[in-house]
Coordinates of C-alpha atoms and ligand atoms in Angstrom, one line a residue:
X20 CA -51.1 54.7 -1.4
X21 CA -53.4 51.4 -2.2
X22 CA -53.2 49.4 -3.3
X23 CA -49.8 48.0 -2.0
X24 CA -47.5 46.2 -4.4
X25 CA -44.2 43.8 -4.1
X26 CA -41.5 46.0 -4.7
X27 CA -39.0 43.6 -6.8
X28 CA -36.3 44.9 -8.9
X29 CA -37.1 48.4 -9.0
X30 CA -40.8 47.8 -9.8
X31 CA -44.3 47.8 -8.2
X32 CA -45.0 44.1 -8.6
X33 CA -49.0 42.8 -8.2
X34 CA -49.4 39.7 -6.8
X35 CA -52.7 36.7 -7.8
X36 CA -53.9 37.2 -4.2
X37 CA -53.9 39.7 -1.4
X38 CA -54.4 39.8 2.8
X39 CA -56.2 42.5 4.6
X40 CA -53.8 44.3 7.3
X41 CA -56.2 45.7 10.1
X42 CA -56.4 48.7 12.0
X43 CA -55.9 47.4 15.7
X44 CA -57.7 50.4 17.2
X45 CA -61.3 49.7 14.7
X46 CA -60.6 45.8 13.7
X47 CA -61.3 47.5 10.3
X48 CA -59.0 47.0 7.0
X49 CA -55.9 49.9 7.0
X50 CA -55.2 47.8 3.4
X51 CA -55.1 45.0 1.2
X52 CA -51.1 43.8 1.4
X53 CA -50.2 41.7 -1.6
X54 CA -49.5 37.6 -0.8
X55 CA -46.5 36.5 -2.2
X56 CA -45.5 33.2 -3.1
X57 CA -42.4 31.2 -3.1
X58 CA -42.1 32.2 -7.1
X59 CA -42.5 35.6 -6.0
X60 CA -39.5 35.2 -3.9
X61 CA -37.6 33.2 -6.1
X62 CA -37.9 36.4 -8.1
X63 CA -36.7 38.6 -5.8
X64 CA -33.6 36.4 -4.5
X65 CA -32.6 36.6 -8.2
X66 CA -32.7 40.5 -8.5
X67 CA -31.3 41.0 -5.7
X68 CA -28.5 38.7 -6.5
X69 CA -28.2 40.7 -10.1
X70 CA -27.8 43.7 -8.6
X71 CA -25.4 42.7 -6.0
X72 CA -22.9 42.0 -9.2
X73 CA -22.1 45.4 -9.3
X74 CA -23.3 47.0 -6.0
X75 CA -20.4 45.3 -4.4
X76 CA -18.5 47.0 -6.1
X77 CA -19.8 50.7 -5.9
X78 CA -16.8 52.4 -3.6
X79 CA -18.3 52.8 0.0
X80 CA -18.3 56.6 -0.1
X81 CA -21.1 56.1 -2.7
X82 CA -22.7 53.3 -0.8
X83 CA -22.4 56.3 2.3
X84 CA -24.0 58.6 0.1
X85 CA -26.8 56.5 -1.1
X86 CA -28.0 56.2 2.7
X87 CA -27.8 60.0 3.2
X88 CA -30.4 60.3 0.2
X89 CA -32.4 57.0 2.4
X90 CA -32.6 59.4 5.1
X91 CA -33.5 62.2 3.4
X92 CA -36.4 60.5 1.7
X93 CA -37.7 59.0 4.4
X94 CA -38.1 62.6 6.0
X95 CA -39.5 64.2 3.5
X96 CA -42.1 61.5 3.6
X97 CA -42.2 61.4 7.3
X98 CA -45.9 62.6 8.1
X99 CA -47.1 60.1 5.6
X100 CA -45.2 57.1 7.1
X101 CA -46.3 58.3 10.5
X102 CA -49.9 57.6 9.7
X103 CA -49.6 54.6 7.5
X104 CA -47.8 53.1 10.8
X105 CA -50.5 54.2 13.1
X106 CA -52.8 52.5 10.6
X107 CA -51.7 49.2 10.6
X108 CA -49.4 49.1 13.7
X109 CA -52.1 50.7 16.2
X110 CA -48.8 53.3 18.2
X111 CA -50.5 57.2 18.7
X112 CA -49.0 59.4 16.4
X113 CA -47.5 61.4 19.6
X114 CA -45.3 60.9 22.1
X115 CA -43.3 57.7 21.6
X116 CA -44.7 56.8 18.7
X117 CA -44.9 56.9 15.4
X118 CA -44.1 60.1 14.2
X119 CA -40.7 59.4 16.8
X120 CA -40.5 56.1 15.2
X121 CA -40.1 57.7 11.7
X122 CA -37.7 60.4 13.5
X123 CA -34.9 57.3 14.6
X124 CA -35.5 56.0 11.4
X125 CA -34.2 58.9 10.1
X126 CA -31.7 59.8 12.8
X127 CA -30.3 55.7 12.6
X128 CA -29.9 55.9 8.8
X129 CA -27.8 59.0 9.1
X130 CA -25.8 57.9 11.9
X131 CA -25.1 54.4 10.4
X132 CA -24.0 56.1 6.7
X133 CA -21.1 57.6 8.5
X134 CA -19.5 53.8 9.7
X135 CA -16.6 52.6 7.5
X136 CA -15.4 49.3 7.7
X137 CA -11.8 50.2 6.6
X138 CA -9.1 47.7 5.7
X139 CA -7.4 46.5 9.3
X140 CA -3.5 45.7 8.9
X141 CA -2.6 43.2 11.2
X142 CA 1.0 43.2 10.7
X143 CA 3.5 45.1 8.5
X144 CA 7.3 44.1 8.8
X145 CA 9.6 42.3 7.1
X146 CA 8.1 38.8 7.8
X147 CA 5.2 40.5 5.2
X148 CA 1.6 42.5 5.5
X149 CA -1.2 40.9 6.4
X150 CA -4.7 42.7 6.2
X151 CA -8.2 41.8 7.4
X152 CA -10.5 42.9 4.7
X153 CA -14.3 42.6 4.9
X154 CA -16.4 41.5 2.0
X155 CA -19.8 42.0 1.6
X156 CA -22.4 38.6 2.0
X157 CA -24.4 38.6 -0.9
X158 CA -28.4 38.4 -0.5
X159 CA -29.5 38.9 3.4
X160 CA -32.5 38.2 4.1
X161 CA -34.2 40.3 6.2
X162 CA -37.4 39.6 8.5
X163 CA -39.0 41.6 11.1
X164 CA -41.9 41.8 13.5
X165 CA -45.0 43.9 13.9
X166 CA -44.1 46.6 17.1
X167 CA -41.6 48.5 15.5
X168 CA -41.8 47.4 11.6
X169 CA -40.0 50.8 10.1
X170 CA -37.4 51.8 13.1
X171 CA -36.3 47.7 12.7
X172 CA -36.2 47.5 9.1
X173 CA -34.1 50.5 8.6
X174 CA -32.1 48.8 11.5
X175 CA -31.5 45.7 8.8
X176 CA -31.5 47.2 5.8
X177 CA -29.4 50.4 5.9
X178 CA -25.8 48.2 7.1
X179 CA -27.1 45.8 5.0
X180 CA -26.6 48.0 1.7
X181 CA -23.7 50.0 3.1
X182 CA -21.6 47.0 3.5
X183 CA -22.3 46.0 0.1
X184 CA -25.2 44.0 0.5
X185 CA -28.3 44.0 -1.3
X186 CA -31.6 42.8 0.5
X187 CA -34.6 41.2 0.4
X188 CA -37.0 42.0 3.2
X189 CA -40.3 40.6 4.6
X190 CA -42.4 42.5 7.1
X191 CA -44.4 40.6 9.4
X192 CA -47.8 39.8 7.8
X193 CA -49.5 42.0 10.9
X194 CA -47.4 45.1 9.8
X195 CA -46.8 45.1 6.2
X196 CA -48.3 48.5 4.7
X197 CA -45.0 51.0 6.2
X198 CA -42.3 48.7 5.0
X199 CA -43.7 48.6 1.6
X200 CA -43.6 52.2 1.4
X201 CA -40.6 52.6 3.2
X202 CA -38.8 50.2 0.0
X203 CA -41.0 51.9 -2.7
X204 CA -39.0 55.4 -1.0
X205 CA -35.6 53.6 -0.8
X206 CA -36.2 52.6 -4.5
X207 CA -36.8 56.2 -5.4
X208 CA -32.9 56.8 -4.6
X209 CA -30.7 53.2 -5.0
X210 CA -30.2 51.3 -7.8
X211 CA -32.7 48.7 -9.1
X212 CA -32.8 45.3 -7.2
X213 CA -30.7 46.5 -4.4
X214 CA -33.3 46.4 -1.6
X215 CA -36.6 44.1 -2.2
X216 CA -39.6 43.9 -0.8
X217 CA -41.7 40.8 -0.6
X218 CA -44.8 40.1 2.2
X219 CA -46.8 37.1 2.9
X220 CA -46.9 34.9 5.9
X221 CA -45.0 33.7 8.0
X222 CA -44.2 30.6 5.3
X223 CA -42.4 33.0 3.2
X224 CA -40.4 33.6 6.2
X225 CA -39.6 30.2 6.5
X226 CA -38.7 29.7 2.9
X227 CA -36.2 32.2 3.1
X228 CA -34.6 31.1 5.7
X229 CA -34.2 27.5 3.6
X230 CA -34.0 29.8 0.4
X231 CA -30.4 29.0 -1.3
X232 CA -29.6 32.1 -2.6
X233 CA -29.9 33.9 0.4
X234 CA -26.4 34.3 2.4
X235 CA -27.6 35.8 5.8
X236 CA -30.9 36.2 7.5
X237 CA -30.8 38.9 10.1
X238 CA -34.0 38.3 12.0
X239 CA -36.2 40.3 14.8
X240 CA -38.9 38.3 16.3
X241 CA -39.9 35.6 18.8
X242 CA -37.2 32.8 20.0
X243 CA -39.6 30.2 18.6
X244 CA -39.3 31.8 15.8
X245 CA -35.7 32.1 15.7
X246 CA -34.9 28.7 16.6
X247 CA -37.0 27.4 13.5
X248 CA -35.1 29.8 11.2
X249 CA -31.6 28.6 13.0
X250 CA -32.5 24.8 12.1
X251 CA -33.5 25.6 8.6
X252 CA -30.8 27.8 7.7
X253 CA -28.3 25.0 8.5
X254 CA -28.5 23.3 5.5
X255 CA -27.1 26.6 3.6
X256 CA -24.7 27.4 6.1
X257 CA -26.4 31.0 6.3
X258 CA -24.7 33.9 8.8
X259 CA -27.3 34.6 11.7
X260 CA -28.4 37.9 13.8
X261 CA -30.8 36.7 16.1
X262 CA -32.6 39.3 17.7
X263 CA -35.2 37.5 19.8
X264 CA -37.3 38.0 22.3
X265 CA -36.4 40.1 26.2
X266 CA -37.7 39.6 30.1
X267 CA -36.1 42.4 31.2
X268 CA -35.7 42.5 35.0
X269 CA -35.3 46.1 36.6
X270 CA -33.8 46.1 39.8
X271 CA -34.4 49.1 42.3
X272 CA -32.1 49.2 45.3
X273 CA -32.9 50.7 48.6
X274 CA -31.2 54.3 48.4
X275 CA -33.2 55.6 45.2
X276 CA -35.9 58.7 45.5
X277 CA -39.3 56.8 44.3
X278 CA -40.4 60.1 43.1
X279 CA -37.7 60.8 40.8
X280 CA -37.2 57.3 39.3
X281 CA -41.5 56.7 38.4
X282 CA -41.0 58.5 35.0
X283 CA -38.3 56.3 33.5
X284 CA -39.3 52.5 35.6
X285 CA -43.0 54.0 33.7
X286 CA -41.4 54.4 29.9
X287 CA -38.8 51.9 31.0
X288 CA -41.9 49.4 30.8
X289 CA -45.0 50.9 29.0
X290 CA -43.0 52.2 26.0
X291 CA -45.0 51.2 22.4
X292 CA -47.5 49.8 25.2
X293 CA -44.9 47.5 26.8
X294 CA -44.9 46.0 23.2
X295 CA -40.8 46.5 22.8
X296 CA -38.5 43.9 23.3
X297 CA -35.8 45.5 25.5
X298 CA -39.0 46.7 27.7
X299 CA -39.1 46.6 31.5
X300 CA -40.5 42.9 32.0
X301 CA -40.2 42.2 35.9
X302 CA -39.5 45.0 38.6
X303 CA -37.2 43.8 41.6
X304 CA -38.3 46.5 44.6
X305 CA -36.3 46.4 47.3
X306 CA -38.5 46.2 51.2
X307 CA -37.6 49.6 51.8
X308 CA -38.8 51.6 49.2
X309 CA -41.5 49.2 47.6
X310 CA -44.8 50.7 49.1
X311 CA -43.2 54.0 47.5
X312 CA -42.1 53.7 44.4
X313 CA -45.4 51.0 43.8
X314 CA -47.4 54.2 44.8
X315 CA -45.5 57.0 42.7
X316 CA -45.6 54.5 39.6
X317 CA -49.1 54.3 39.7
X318 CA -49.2 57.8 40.2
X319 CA -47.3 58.6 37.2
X320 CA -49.3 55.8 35.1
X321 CA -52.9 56.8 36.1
X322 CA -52.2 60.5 33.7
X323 CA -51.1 58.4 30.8
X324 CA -53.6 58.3 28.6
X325 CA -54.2 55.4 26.4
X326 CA -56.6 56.0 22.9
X327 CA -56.5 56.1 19.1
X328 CA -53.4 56.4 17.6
X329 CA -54.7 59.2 15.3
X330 CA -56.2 60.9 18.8
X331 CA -52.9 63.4 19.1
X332 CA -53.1 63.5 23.1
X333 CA -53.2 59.6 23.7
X334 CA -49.5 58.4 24.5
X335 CA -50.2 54.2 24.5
X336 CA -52.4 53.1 21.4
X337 CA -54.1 49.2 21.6
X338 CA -52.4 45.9 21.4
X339 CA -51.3 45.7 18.2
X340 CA -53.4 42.0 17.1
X341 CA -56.1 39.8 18.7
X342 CA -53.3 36.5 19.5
X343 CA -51.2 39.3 21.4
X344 CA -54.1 41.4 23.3
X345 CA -55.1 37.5 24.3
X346 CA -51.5 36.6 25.6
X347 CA -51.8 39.4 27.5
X348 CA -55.2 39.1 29.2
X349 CA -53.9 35.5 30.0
X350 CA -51.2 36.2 32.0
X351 CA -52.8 39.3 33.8
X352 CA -55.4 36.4 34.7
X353 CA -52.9 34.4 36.0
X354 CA -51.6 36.4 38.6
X355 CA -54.5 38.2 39.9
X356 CA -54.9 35.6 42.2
X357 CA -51.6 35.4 43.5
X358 CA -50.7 39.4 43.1
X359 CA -52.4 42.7 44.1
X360 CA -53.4 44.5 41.3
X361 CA -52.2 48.2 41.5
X362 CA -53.6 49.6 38.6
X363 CA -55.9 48.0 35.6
X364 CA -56.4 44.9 35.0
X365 CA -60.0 45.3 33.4
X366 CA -60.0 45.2 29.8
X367 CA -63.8 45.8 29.8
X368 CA -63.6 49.4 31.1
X369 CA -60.9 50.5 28.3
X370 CA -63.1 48.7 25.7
X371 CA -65.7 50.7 27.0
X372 CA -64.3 54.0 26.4
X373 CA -62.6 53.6 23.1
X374 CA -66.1 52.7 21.5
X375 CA -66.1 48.7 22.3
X376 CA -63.8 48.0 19.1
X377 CA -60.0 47.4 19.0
X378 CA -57.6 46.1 21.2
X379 CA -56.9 48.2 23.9
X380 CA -56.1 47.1 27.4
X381 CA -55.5 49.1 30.0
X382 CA -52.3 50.1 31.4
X383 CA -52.0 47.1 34.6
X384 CA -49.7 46.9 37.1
X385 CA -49.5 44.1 39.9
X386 CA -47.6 43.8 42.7
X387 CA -46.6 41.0 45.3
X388 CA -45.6 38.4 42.8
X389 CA -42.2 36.1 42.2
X390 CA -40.6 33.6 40.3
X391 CA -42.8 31.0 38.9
X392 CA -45.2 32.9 38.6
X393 CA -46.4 33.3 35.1
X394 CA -46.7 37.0 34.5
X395 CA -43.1 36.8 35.8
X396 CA -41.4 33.8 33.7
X397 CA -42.8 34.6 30.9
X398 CA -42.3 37.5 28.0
X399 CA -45.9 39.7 28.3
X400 CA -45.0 42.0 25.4
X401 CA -47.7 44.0 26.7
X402 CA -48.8 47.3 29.0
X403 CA -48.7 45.2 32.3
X404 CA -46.2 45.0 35.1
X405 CA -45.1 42.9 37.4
X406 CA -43.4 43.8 40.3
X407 CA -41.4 41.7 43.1
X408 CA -40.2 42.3 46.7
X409 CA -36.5 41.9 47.5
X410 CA -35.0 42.1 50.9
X411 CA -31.1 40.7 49.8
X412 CA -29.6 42.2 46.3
X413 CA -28.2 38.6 46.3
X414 CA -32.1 37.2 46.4
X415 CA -32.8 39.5 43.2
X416 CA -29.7 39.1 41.1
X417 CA -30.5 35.3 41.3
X418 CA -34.0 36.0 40.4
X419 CA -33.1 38.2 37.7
X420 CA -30.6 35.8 35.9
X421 CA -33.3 32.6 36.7
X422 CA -35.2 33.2 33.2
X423 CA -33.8 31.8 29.4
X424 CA -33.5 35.3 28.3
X425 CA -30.8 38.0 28.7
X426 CA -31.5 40.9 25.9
X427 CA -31.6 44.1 28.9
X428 CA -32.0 44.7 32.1
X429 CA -31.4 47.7 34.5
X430 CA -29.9 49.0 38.1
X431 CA -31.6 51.9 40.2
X432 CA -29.9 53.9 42.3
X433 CA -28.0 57.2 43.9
X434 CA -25.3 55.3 44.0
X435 CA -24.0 55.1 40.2
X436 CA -20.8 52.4 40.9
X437 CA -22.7 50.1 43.0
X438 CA -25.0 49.7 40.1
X439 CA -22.3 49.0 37.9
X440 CA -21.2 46.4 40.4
X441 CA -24.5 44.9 40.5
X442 CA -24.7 45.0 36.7
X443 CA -21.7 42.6 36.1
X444 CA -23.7 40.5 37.4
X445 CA -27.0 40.2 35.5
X446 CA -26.8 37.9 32.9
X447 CA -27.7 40.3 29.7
X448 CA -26.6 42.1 26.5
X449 CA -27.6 46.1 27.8
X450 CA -27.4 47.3 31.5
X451 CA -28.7 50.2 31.6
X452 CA -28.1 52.7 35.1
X453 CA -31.7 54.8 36.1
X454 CA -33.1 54.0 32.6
X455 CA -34.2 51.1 30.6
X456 CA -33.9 50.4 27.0
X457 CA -32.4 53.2 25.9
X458 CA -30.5 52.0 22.7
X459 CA -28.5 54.0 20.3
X460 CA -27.6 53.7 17.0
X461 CA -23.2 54.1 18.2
X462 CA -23.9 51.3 20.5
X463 CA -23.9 47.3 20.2
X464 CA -27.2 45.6 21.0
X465 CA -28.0 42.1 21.1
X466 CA -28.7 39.7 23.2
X467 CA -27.3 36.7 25.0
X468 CA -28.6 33.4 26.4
X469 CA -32.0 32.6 24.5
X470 CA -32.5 36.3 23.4
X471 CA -30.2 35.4 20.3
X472 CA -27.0 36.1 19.3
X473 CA -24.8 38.7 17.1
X474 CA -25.4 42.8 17.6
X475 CA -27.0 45.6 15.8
X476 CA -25.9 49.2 15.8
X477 CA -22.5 50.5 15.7
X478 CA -19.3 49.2 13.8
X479 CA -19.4 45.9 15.7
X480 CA -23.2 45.7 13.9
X481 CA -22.3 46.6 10.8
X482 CA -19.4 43.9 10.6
X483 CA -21.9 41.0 11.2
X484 CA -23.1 42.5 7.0
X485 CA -19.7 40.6 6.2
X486 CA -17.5 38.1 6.3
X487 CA -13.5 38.1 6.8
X488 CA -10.8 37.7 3.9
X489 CA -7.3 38.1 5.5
X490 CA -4.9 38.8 2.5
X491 CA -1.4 37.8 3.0
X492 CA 1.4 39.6 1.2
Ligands
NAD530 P1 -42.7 36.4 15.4 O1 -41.5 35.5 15.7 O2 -44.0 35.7 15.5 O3 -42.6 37.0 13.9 C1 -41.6 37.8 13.5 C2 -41.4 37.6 12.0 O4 -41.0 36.2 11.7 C3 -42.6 37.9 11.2 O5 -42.2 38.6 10.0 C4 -43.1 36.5 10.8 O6 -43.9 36.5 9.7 C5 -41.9 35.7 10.7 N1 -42.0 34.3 10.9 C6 -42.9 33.6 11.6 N2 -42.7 32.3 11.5 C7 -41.6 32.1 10.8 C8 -40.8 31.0 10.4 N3 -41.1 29.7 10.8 N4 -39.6 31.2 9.7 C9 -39.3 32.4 9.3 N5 -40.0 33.5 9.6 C10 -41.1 33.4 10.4 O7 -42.5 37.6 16.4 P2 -43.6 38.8 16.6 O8 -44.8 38.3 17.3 O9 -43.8 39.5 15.3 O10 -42.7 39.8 17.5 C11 -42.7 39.7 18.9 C12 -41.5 39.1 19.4 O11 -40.3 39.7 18.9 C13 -41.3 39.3 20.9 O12 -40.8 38.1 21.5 C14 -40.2 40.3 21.1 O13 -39.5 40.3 22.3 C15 -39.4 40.0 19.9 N6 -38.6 41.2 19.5 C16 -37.3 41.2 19.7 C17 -36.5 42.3 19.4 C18 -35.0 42.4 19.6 O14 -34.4 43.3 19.1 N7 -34.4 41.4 20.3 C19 -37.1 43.5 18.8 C20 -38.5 43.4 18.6 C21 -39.2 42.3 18.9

């Protein structure tokens, strides 16, 4: 598909000057992306504010429809996307990755045609009507990161459009190849200027979020990130989803079977290589069970086999770029003084195996750590983790609320409504009960404290597209 090209208005668009995306599991080039520039955006803003003129207009069944023929493209052009991701974003074909990723692509555009956003009466008597109605934006801006960079731009773009919206996006400069393609697809089946694609770094980003003639920036990313685009897009008075970043806490209570529960704490934490934002970020064990369910999760994690992406029985691909891999091997570094490493921990080994190039690390786990420690205070957005010793539920409710963020966390246990007890406590958008991070596309997510604000998914999700007119008759 190279070379790559802006996708503006309906068209291909070249750009001067281009960047090289690289494969994470060679360090060699998966493609040149093209470099926009603030003209190039200006360009965009304006189309998609053209087309807007009349796609608010276009009566939702047809806006539903249009997303059906979204989805359908995108699976018909599923095996191709697959690998394109896998280039650029490093995640095996297999397993959880990216041939699943282009699957809930598919499976979230579907789901999120059928949502309506009907016309609420709030009152009908003889005092008079009164209806809620809600109104398409205008131009949202949309900008995403690099783990999942089609599964999250189909989650901004698709109620984006249905709600009347048209879009510009901007992939993160690490990812870019798969959302360009993804548009170029989308283009094949909406009207012209509808959904844009522009990619660049991280500066475009931040002239969006100034960019006047953008209404709404629904952002996924990092809160240091999100906090610079919440400053700059005061000025506008732009609507805001802030999807930012997670430290999960998991907390296991004394009654579970360490046997059964390795599988999902192991996905829980290592999906996408731990590189997911609603991942398993700190373990609470309780004293009871912690010497068994450390043993049966390094049981489970020593047959998972991290490799090449394109290698179909590898299940965790590399790192996906060189600032994250070093995050990463910083923290581990941290706490194997403190901790007792379980499992990993030695990035030399995997680099060994996988032919001395890319950024693979191996799948680490450390126990006997707290609070204040780094590994545990800190977001690792990696395949490493940490896990704690509880003796009082009290002791690790307290510990699980003591961090800035509050995107997910999790309960296990036999006993389904003390976990439910336990999770009205935790200070988060998702509990989840013996699983973690499952999200689906009927359900709100977001997050709360410094993990962001607004939700995805679901009608509540779709309604953050608009804004409220209340008609009084
Ligand atoms: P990042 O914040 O570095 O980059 C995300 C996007 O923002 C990229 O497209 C980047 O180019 C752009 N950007 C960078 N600086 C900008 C600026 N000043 N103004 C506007 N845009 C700018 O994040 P990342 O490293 O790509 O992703 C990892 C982080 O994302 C993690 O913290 C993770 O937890 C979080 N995340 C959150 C969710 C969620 O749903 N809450 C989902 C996935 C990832």
């Amino acid at each position: 598909m190279d070379p790559f090209r802006l996708v503006v208005d309906g068209r291909r668009v070249p750009t001067k000057r281009c960047f090289e995306v690289l494969n994470p599991a060679n360090e060699k080039r998966a493609g040149l992306a093209p470099l926009a520039r603030k003209k190039d955006l200006d360009v965009a803003v304006r189309a998609a504010r053209r087309a807007f003129e009349k796609w608010r207009d276009v009566p939702e069944a047809k806006r539903q429809a249009a997303c059906l023929k979204i989805a359908a493209k995108i699976e018909k052009n599923a095996e191709e996307l697959a690998r394109l991701l896998t280039a650029e974003q490093g995640k095996p074909l297999n397993g959880l990755g990216s041939r699943w990723e282009i699957g809930g692509a598919v499976a979230w555009t579907r789901y999120t045609a059928g949502l309506s956003l009907p016309v609420k009466v709030l009152q009908d008597n003889d005092e008079g009507r009164v209806e809620l109605h809600r109104k398409p934006i205008g131009v949202v801006g949309s900008i995403t990161p690099w783990n999942f960079p089609v599964l999250i731009a189909i989650w901004h773009i698709v109620p984006a459009v249905l709600s009347g919206n048209t879009v510009v996006c901007k992939p993160s400069p690490f990812t870019p190849l798969s959302t360009l393609r993804l548009v170029e697809l989308m283009n094949e089946v909406l009207p012209r200027g509808v959904v844009n694609c522009v990619t660049g770094k991280d500066r475009l980003g931040a002239a969006m979020a100034a960019h006047e003639g953008i209404g709404k920036i629904v952002f996924t990313g990092s809160c240091a990130t999100g906090q610079q685009i919440m400053a700059r897009a005061a000025d506008t008075m732009k609507r805001l989803t802030l999807e930012l970043g997670g430290n999960d806490a998991g907390i296991v209570l004394p009654d579970v079977d360490p046997k059964e529960i390795a599988e999902g704490l192991f996905w829980g934490a290592f999906i996408n290589g731990g590189q997911t934002c609603a991942a398993l970020k700190r373990l609470y064990v309780h004293d009871d069970v912690y010497d068994e369910v450390c043993d049966e999760l390094v049981a489970f994690a020593r047959k998972m086999k991290v490799g090449k992406g394109t290698n179909e029985n590898a299940v965790i691909g590399p790192i996906q770029n060189r600032k994250q891999y070093d995050v990463v091997a910083g923290l581990v570094r941290s706490a194997k003084s403190k901790g007792r490493v379980l499992l990993g921990g030695k990035p030399a080994k995997i680099r060994k195996k996988t032919g001395g190039k890319g950024y693979f690390y191996p799948l680490t786990i450390i126990a006997d750590l707290d609070n204040g420690d780094r590994l545990v205070d800190e977001e690792q957005f990696g395949p490493v983790l940490p896990i704690i010793r509880y003796r009082r539920i009290e002791d690790a409710i307290d510990r699980a609320n003591d961090n800035p963020n509050g995107l997910g966390g999790s309960v296990w246990s036999r006993n389904a409504e003390k976990a439910k007890r336990i999770a009205d406590k935790l200070e988060c958008g998702s509990v989840w009960i013996n699983k973690h991070g499952m999200i689906q596309p009927n359900a709100p997510f977001g997050g709360v404290k410094h993990s962001g604000f607004g939700v995805e998914f679901g009608e509540e999700g779709l309604q953050e597209y608009t804004d409220i007119q209340v008609v009084f008759s």
